[in-house]
Amino acid sequence: MVNTHTHGDTHINHKYLILCFFTCLSVPLHYTTVIYSHFPSLPPEEISKHKGPPVFTQAERYKMVRAIKWVDEIVEGAPYVTTLDTLDKYNSDFCVHGDDITLTVDGKDTYAEVKREGRYRECRRTQGVSTTDLVGRMLLMTKTHHSNIDNSDYQQHTDNFGKGPKGHSPWTGVSQFLQTSQKIIQFASGQEAQPGDTIIYVAGAFDLFHIGHVDFLETVYKQAERPYVIVGLHFDQEVNRYKGKNYPIMNIHERTLSVLACRYVSEVVIGAPYAVGKDLLDHFKVDLVCHGKTEVFPDRDTADPYAEPKKRGIFRTVDSGNGLTTDDIVQRIIKNRLLFEARNQKKEAKEIAVFEAMKSQAEGEQAGDTAQAAQ
């Protein structure tokens, strides 16, 4: 795991171990700065013991994390509690985690040992990206859940999933995601198509970015020797028009970062037109337009949205061999609703206990300093 930066004329290599348990739906949005990293991924029994039921299977989690463009290697079956032995085994200088606390089943800090030895680093998580929030949206079943955070029904659902009997933890809960240009810059590749590249265009919702999307984009990527894959993301209202129900679960800003985090994607069109028309194809100099085996819904005027690329002979249907859909992910959540609700409330109760202990310790130290200064 090597992150190279320059200090004067000297190039310094740092080895990182990034711990990702990937039980949730939002991990691709959290890790933005590591150039080379080992990504340990836990076995399901470890996740269930300490955190609750995983949303994805073990094989799905491994492949999802491998598809994140900042990840170079996966350590499968990693222990939940990070020790110095783990760091040394993978030749890592230190491990990195977000600024939320991670606790064992008995309420202990999983990074206590490496913190004591100064081999722990922390990065800020993406504000407003929360599994608690996403699960609440799935169960709310409205058309405006992702833009109506003040709605009383929405608040009731998020309280059920992210609030214990003694209130909210500062690490678990729901906050509104705010998109900024800096976030997009962090996630974007910044690379333009080069002469000789095959520019491939795909479009869709890419909601709750999952392994089905990864397999599709990987298949698209393999359609050319030098692919430059552009993903067109439809606005929320457009997605709801053709998918109905409470879709999309994630809003356009969240979906943009999720797709940009995928190693097979070069560029994202935010709010792409539903019909892949002449202007879009000419503007991006598209060589190939791909779509999966899923149903193609007609445009508002009942026209085929892929009529123009078909007319040009550049349309291709690809089969990734993976039929997993966002609907399937939602059904997994609904099936295990009570387990997820219990998991979040139990997790929050542990976090509140730790937070109160830290607060009391800080207040005690402050009182001691004040008394000493008064002498």
mmCIF file with all atom_site columns, N, CA, C and O in Angstrom, residues 47-84:
data_model
loop_
_atom_site.group_PDB
_atom_site.id
_atom_site.type_symbol
_atom_site.label_atom_id
_atom_site.label_alt_id
_atom_site.label_comp_id
_atom_site.label_asym_id
_atom_site.label_entity_id
_atom_site.label_seq_id
_atom_site.pdbx_PDB_ins_code
_atom_site.Cartn_x
_atom_site.Cartn_y
_atom_site.Cartn_z
_atom_site.occupancy
_atom_site.B_iso_or_equiv
_atom_site.pdbx_formal_charge
_atom_site.auth_seq_id
_atom_site.auth_comp_id
_atom_site.auth_asym_id
_atom_site.auth_atom_id
_atom_site.pdbx_PDB_model_num
ATOM 1   N N  . ILE A 1 47 ? -18.819 -9.851  10.850 1.00 0.00 ? 47 ILE A N  1
ATOM 2   C CA . ILE A 1 47 ? -19.669 -8.671  10.699 1.00 0.00 ? 47 ILE A CA 1
ATOM 3   C C  . ILE A 1 47 ? -20.942 -8.827  11.521 1.00 0.00 ? 47 ILE A C  1
ATOM 4   O O  . ILE A 1 47 ? -21.343 -7.924  12.259 1.00 0.00 ? 47 ILE A O  1
ATOM 5   N N  . SER A 1 48 ? -21.593 -9.990  11.421 1.00 0.00 ? 48 SER A N  1
ATOM 6   C CA . SER A 1 48 ? -22.837 -10.214 12.145 1.00 0.00 ? 48 SER A CA 1
ATOM 7   C C  . SER A 1 48 ? -22.620 -10.123 13.648 1.00 0.00 ? 48 SER A C  1
ATOM 8   O O  . SER A 1 48 ? -23.460 -9.587  14.375 1.00 0.00 ? 48 SER A O  1
ATOM 9   N N  . LYS A 1 49 ? -21.495 -10.614 14.123 1.00 0.00 ? 49 LYS A N  1
ATOM 10  C CA . LYS A 1 49 ? -21.195 -10.604 15.556 1.00 0.00 ? 49 LYS A CA 1
ATOM 11  C C  . LYS A 1 49 ? -21.062 -9.188  16.078 1.00 0.00 ? 49 LYS A C  1
ATOM 12  O O  . LYS A 1 49 ? -21.598 -8.844  17.136 1.00 0.00 ? 49 LYS A O  1
ATOM 13  N N  . HIS A 1 50 ? -20.330 -8.336  15.364 1.00 0.00 ? 50 HIS A N  1
ATOM 14  C CA . HIS A 1 50 ? -19.991 -7.014  15.878 1.00 0.00 ? 50 HIS A CA 1
ATOM 15  C C  . HIS A 1 50 ? -20.894 -5.899  15.360 1.00 0.00 ? 50 HIS A C  1
ATOM 16  O O  . HIS A 1 50 ? -21.072 -4.885  16.030 1.00 0.00 ? 50 HIS A O  1
ATOM 17  N N  . LYS A 1 51 ? -21.460 -6.038  14.164 1.00 0.00 ? 51 LYS A N  1
ATOM 18  C CA . LYS A 1 51 ? -22.182 -4.927  13.557 1.00 0.00 ? 51 LYS A CA 1
ATOM 19  C C  . LYS A 1 51 ? -23.628 -5.238  13.176 1.00 0.00 ? 51 LYS A C  1
ATOM 20  O O  . LYS A 1 51 ? -24.431 -4.334  13.030 1.00 0.00 ? 51 LYS A O  1
ATOM 21  N N  . GLY A 1 52 ? -23.952 -6.513  12.958 1.00 0.00 ? 52 GLY A N  1
ATOM 22  C CA . GLY A 1 52 ? -25.289 -6.856  12.488 1.00 0.00 ? 52 GLY A CA 1
ATOM 23  C C  . GLY A 1 52 ? -25.220 -7.480  11.112 1.00 0.00 ? 52 GLY A C  1
ATOM 24  O O  . GLY A 1 52 ? -24.134 -7.680  10.554 1.00 0.00 ? 52 GLY A O  1
ATOM 25  N N  . PRO A 1 53 ? -26.372 -7.823  10.528 1.00 0.00 ? 53 PRO A N  1
ATOM 26  C CA . PRO A 1 53 ? -26.375 -8.571  9.260  1.00 0.00 ? 53 PRO A CA 1
ATOM 27  C C  . PRO A 1 53 ? -25.843 -7.741  8.103  1.00 0.00 ? 53 PRO A C  1
ATOM 28  O O  . PRO A 1 53 ? -26.235 -6.590  7.927  1.00 0.00 ? 53 PRO A O  1
ATOM 29  N N  . PRO A 1 54 ? -24.903 -8.292  7.310  1.00 0.00 ? 54 PRO A N  1
ATOM 30  C CA . PRO A 1 54 ? -24.420 -7.566  6.133  1.00 0.00 ? 54 PRO A CA 1
ATOM 31  C C  . PRO A 1 54 ? -25.482 -7.522  5.037  1.00 0.00 ? 54 PRO A C  1
ATOM 32  O O  . PRO A 1 54 ? -26.292 -8.433  4.916  1.00 0.00 ? 54 PRO A O  1
ATOM 33  N N  . VAL A 1 55 ? -25.457 -6.445  4.264  1.00 0.00 ? 55 VAL A N  1
ATOM 34  C CA . VAL A 1 55 ? -26.396 -6.312  3.151  1.00 0.00 ? 55 VAL A CA 1
ATOM 35  C C  . VAL A 1 55 ? -25.956 -7.170  1.974  1.00 0.00 ? 55 VAL A C  1
ATOM 36  O O  . VAL A 1 55 ? -26.770 -7.772  1.288  1.00 0.00 ? 55 VAL A O  1
ATOM 37  N N  . PHE A 1 56 ? -24.644 -7.225  1.755  1.00 0.00 ? 56 PHE A N  1
ATOM 38  C CA . PHE A 1 56 ? -24.093 -7.952  0.613  1.00 0.00 ? 56 PHE A CA 1
ATOM 39  C C  . PHE A 1 56 ? -23.457 -9.256  1.054  1.00 0.00 ? 56 PHE A C  1
ATOM 40  O O  . PHE A 1 56 ? -22.992 -9.388  2.197  1.00 0.00 ? 56 PHE A O  1
ATOM 41  N N  . THR A 1 57 ? -23.392 -10.218 0.153  1.00 0.00 ? 57 THR A N  1
ATOM 42  C CA . THR A 1 57 ? -22.699 -11.468 0.441  1.00 0.00 ? 57 THR A CA 1
ATOM 43  C C  . THR A 1 57 ? -21.191 -11.212 0.449  1.00 0.00 ? 57 THR A C  1
ATOM 44  O O  . THR A 1 57 ? -20.719 -10.161 0.004  1.00 0.00 ? 57 THR A O  1
ATOM 45  N N  . GLN A 1 58 ? -20.459 -12.185 0.945  1.00 0.00 ? 58 GLN A N  1
ATOM 46  C CA . GLN A 1 58 ? -19.004 -12.030 1.021  1.00 0.00 ? 58 GLN A CA 1
ATOM 47  C C  . GLN A 1 58 ? -18.398 -11.820 -0.370 1.00 0.00 ? 58 GLN A C  1
ATOM 48  O O  . GLN A 1 58 ? -17.572 -10.923 -0.570 1.00 0.00 ? 58 GLN A O  1
ATOM 49  N N  . ALA A 1 59 ? -18.813 -12.635 -1.333 1.00 0.00 ? 59 ALA A N  1
ATOM 50  C CA . ALA A 1 59 ? -18.272 -12.511 -2.690 1.00 0.00 ? 59 ALA A CA 1
ATOM 51  C C  . ALA A 1 59 ? -18.619 -11.152 -3.294 1.00 0.00 ? 59 ALA A C  1
ATOM 52  O O  . ALA A 1 59 ? -17.801 -10.525 -3.980 1.00 0.00 ? 59 ALA A O  1
ATOM 53  N N  . GLU A 1 60 ? -19.848 -10.678 -3.039 1.00 0.00 ? 60 GLU A N  1
ATOM 54  C CA . GLU A 1 60 ? -20.254 -9.370  -3.549 1.00 0.00 ? 60 GLU A CA 1
ATOM 55  C C  . GLU A 1 60 ? -19.418 -8.258  -2.936 1.00 0.00 ? 60 GLU A C  1
ATOM 56  O O  . GLU A 1 60 ? -19.002 -7.322  -3.636 1.00 0.00 ? 60 GLU A O  1
ATOM 57  N N  . ARG A 1 61 ? -19.160 -8.341  -1.648 1.00 0.00 ? 61 ARG A N  1
ATOM 58  C CA . ARG A 1 61 ? -18.367 -7.304  -0.977 1.00 0.00 ? 61 ARG A CA 1
ATOM 59  C C  . ARG A 1 61 ? -16.942 -7.256  -1.524 1.00 0.00 ? 61 ARG A C  1
ATOM 60  O O  . ARG A 1 61 ? -16.388 -6.178  -1.763 1.00 0.00 ? 61 ARG A O  1
ATOM 61  N N  . TYR A 1 62 ? -16.349 -8.408  -1.722 1.00 0.00 ? 62 TYR A N  1
ATOM 62  C CA . TYR A 1 62 ? -14.987 -8.438  -2.260 1.00 0.00 ? 62 TYR A CA 1
ATOM 63  C C  . TYR A 1 62 ? -14.923 -7.762  -3.624 1.00 0.00 ? 62 TYR A C  1
ATOM 64  O O  . TYR A 1 62 ? -14.044 -6.944  -3.895 1.00 0.00 ? 62 TYR A O  1
ATOM 65  N N  . LYS A 1 63 ? -15.873 -8.115  -4.471 1.00 0.00 ? 63 LYS A N  1
ATOM 66  C CA . LYS A 1 63 ? -15.829 -7.571  -5.832 1.00 0.00 ? 63 LYS A CA 1
ATOM 67  C C  . LYS A 1 63 ? -16.169 -6.086  -5.858 1.00 0.00 ? 63 LYS A C  1
ATOM 68  O O  . LYS A 1 63 ? -15.597 -5.319  -6.643 1.00 0.00 ? 63 LYS A O  1
ATOM 69  N N  . MET A 1 64 ? -17.097 -5.663  -4.997 1.00 0.00 ? 64 MET A N  1
ATOM 70  C CA . MET A 1 64 ? -17.441 -4.251  -4.920 1.00 0.00 ? 64 MET A CA 1
ATOM 71  C C  . MET A 1 64 ? -16.241 -3.408  -4.515 1.00 0.00 ? 64 MET A C  1
ATOM 72  O O  . MET A 1 64 ? -15.963 -2.359  -5.103 1.00 0.00 ? 64 MET A O  1
ATOM 73  N N  . VAL A 1 65 ? -15.522 -3.857  -3.504 1.00 0.00 ? 65 VAL A N  1
ATOM 74  C CA . VAL A 1 65 ? -14.369 -3.083  -3.027 1.00 0.00 ? 65 VAL A CA 1
ATOM 75  C C  . VAL A 1 65 ? -13.254 -3.078  -4.065 1.00 0.00 ? 65 VAL A C  1
ATOM 76  O O  . VAL A 1 65 ? -12.573 -2.068  -4.257 1.00 0.00 ? 65 VAL A O  1
ATOM 77  N N  . ARG A 1 66 ? -13.070 -4.177  -4.760 1.00 0.00 ? 66 ARG A N  1
ATOM 78  C CA . ARG A 1 66 ? -12.047 -4.222  -5.822 1.00 0.00 ? 66 ARG A CA 1
ATOM 79  C C  . ARG A 1 66 ? -12.348 -3.221  -6.936 1.00 0.00 ? 66 ARG A C  1
ATOM 80  O O  . ARG A 1 66 ? -11.447 -2.761  -7.622 1.00 0.00 ? 66 ARG A O  1
ATOM 81  N N  . ALA A 1 67 ? -13.628 -2.903  -7.106 1.00 0.00 ? 67 ALA A N  1
ATOM 82  C CA . ALA A 1 67 ? -14.025 -1.988  -8.183 1.00 0.00 ? 67 ALA A CA 1
ATOM 83  C C  . ALA A 1 67 ? -13.828 -0.525  -7.815 1.00 0.00 ? 67 ALA A C  1
ATOM 84  O O  . ALA A 1 67 ? -13.934 0.346   -8.675 1.00 0.00 ? 67 ALA A O  1
ATOM 85  N N  . ILE A 1 68 ? -13.531 -0.223  -6.535 1.00 0.00 ? 68 ILE A N  1
ATOM 86  C CA . ILE A 1 68 ? -13.267 1.158   -6.140 1.00 0.00 ? 68 ILE A CA 1
ATOM 87  C C  . ILE A 1 68 ? -11.894 1.555   -6.663 1.00 0.00 ? 68 ILE A C  1
ATOM 88  O O  . ILE A 1 68 ? -10.913 0.857   -6.431 1.00 0.00 ? 68 ILE A O  1
ATOM 89  N N  . LYS A 1 69 ? -11.813 2.670   -7.349 1.00 0.00 ? 69 LYS A N  1
ATOM 90  C CA . LYS A 1 69 ? -10.588 2.982   -8.103 1.00 0.00 ? 69 LYS A CA 1
ATOM 91  C C  . LYS A 1 69 ? -9.392  3.330   -7.242 1.00 0.00 ? 69 LYS A C  1
ATOM 92  O O  . LYS A 1 69 ? -8.266  3.377   -7.749 1.00 0.00 ? 69 LYS A O  1
ATOM 93  N N  . TRP A 1 70 ? -9.577  3.565   -5.945 1.00 0.00 ? 70 TRP A N  1
ATOM 94  C CA . TRP A 1 70 ? -8.431  3.860   -5.087 1.00 0.00 ? 70 TRP A CA 1
ATOM 95  C C  . TRP A 1 70 ? -7.893  2.611   -4.402 1.00 0.00 ? 70 TRP A C  1
ATOM 96  O O  . TRP A 1 70 ? -6.960  2.689   -3.608 1.00 0.00 ? 70 TRP A O  1
ATOM 97  N N  . VAL A 1 71 ? -8.468  1.463   -4.676 1.00 0.00 ? 71 VAL A N  1
ATOM 98  C CA . VAL A 1 71 ? -8.076  0.219   -4.011 1.00 0.00 ? 71 VAL A CA 1
ATOM 99  C C  . VAL A 1 71 ? -7.220  -0.615  -4.945 1.00 0.00 ? 71 VAL A C  1
ATOM 100 O O  . VAL A 1 71 ? -7.564  -0.818  -6.103 1.00 0.00 ? 71 VAL A O  1
ATOM 101 N N  . ASP A 1 72 ? -6.105  -1.121  -4.420 1.00 0.00 ? 72 ASP A N  1
ATOM 102 C CA . ASP A 1 72 ? -5.201  -1.922  -5.228 1.00 0.00 ? 72 ASP A CA 1
ATOM 103 C C  . ASP A 1 72 ? -5.173  -3.394  -4.827 1.00 0.00 ? 72 ASP A C  1
ATOM 104 O O  . ASP A 1 72 ? -4.823  -4.245  -5.634 1.00 0.00 ? 72 ASP A O  1
ATOM 105 N N  . GLU A 1 73 ? -5.497  -3.675  -3.588 1.00 0.00 ? 73 GLU A N  1
ATOM 106 C CA . GLU A 1 73 ? -5.419  -5.060  -3.129 1.00 0.00 ? 73 GLU A CA 1
ATOM 107 C C  . GLU A 1 73 ? -6.433  -5.300  -2.021 1.00 0.00 ? 73 GLU A C  1
ATOM 108 O O  . GLU A 1 73 ? -6.659  -4.429  -1.186 1.00 0.00 ? 73 GLU A O  1
ATOM 109 N N  . ILE A 1 74 ? -7.022  -6.472  -2.018 1.00 0.00 ? 74 ILE A N  1
ATOM 110 C CA . ILE A 1 74 ? -7.981  -6.852  -0.982 1.00 0.00 ? 74 ILE A CA 1
ATOM 111 C C  . ILE A 1 74 ? -7.360  -7.904  -0.079 1.00 0.00 ? 74 ILE A C  1
ATOM 112 O O  . ILE A 1 74 ? -6.761  -8.862  -0.556 1.00 0.00 ? 74 ILE A O  1
ATOM 113 N N  . VAL A 1 75 ? -7.505  -7.721  1.229  1.00 0.00 ? 75 VAL A N  1
ATOM 114 C CA . VAL A 1 75 ? -7.130  -8.748  2.194  1.00 0.00 ? 75 VAL A CA 1
ATOM 115 C C  . VAL A 1 75 ? -8.422  -9.419  2.636  1.00 0.00 ? 75 VAL A C  1
ATOM 116 O O  . VAL A 1 75 ? -9.223  -8.815  3.352  1.00 0.00 ? 75 VAL A O  1
ATOM 117 N N  . GLU A 1 76 ? -8.655  -10.621 2.203  1.00 0.00 ? 76 GLU A N  1
ATOM 118 C CA . GLU A 1 76 ? -9.902  -11.305 2.502  1.00 0.00 ? 76 GLU A CA 1
ATOM 119 C C  . GLU A 1 76 ? -9.866  -11.935 3.889  1.00 0.00 ? 76 GLU A C  1
ATOM 120 O O  . GLU A 1 76 ? -8.826  -12.397 4.342  1.00 0.00 ? 76 GLU A O  1
ATOM 121 N N  . GLY A 1 77 ? -11.025 -11.932 4.540  1.00 0.00 ? 77 GLY A N  1
ATOM 122 C CA . GLY A 1 77 ? -11.137 -12.575 5.852  1.00 0.00 ? 77 GLY A CA 1
ATOM 123 C C  . GLY A 1 77 ? -10.353 -11.873 6.931  1.00 0.00 ? 77 GLY A C  1
ATOM 124 O O  . GLY A 1 77 ? -9.809  -12.516 7.836  1.00 0.00 ? 77 GLY A O  1
ATOM 125 N N  . ALA A 1 78 ? -10.274 -10.560 6.889  1.00 0.00 ? 78 ALA A N  1
ATOM 126 C CA . ALA A 1 78 ? -9.502  -9.805  7.884  1.00 0.00 ? 78 ALA A CA 1
ATOM 127 C C  . ALA A 1 78 ? -10.191 -9.840  9.244  1.00 0.00 ? 78 ALA A C  1
ATOM 128 O O  . ALA A 1 78 ? -11.412 -9.929  9.328  1.00 0.00 ? 78 ALA A O  1
ATOM 129 N N  . PRO A 1 79 ? -9.415  -9.768  10.349 1.00 0.00 ? 79 PRO A N  1
ATOM 130 C CA . PRO A 1 79 ? -10.024 -9.725  11.681 1.00 0.00 ? 79 PRO A CA 1
ATOM 131 C C  . PRO A 1 79 ? -10.722 -8.399  11.918 1.00 0.00 ? 79 PRO A C  1
ATOM 132 O O  . PRO A 1 79 ? -10.319 -7.370  11.379 1.00 0.00 ? 79 PRO A O  1
ATOM 133 N N  . TYR A 1 80 ? -11.753 -8.416  12.736 1.00 0.00 ? 80 TYR A N  1
ATOM 134 C CA . TYR A 1 80 ? -12.507 -7.187  13.016 1.00 0.00 ? 80 TYR A CA 1
ATOM 135 C C  . TYR A 1 80 ? -11.672 -6.216  13.844 1.00 0.00 ? 80 TYR A C  1
ATOM 136 O O  . TYR A 1 80 ? -11.697 -5.012  13.607 1.00 0.00 ? 80 TYR A O  1
ATOM 137 N N  . VAL A 1 81 ? -10.932 -6.739  14.818 1.00 0.00 ? 81 VAL A N  1
ATOM 138 C CA . VAL A 1 81 ? -10.076 -5.902  15.655 1.00 0.00 ? 81 VAL A CA 1
ATOM 139 C C  . VAL A 1 81 ? -8.694  -5.811  15.027 1.00 0.00 ? 81 VAL A C  1
ATOM 140 O O  . VAL A 1 81 ? -8.029  -6.823  14.796 1.00 0.00 ? 81 VAL A O  1
ATOM 141 N N  . THR A 1 82 ? -8.246  -4.602  14.740 1.00 0.00 ? 82 THR A N  1
ATOM 142 C CA . THR A 1 82 ? -6.968  -4.392  14.071 1.00 0.00 ? 82 THR A CA 1
ATOM 143 C C  . THR A 1 82 ? -5.834  -4.389  15.090 1.00 0.00 ? 82 THR A C  1
ATOM 144 O O  . THR A 1 82 ? -5.862  -3.626  16.062 1.00 0.00 ? 82 THR A O  1
ATOM 145 N N  . THR A 1 83 ? -4.842  -5.223  14.854 1.00 0.00 ? 83 THR A N  1
ATOM 146 C CA . THR A 1 83 ? -3.704  -5.326  15.771 1.00 0.00 ? 83 THR A CA 1
ATOM 147 C C  . THR A 1 83 ? -2.412  -4.950  15.048 1.00 0.00 ? 83 THR A C  1
ATOM 148 O O  . THR A 1 83 ? -2.372  -4.831  13.820 1.00 0.00 ? 83 THR A O  1
ATOM 149 N N  . LEU A 1 84 ? -1.358  -4.791  15.822 1.00 0.00 ? 84 LEU A N  1
ATOM 150 C CA . LEU A 1 84 ? -0.044  -4.520  15.230 1.00 0.00 ? 84 LEU A CA 1
ATOM 151 C C  . LEU A 1 84 ? 0.406   -5.684  14.364 1.00 0.00 ? 84 LEU A C  1
ATOM 152 O O  . LEU A 1 84 ? 1.073   -5.493  13.340 1.00 0.00 ? 84 LEU A O  1
#
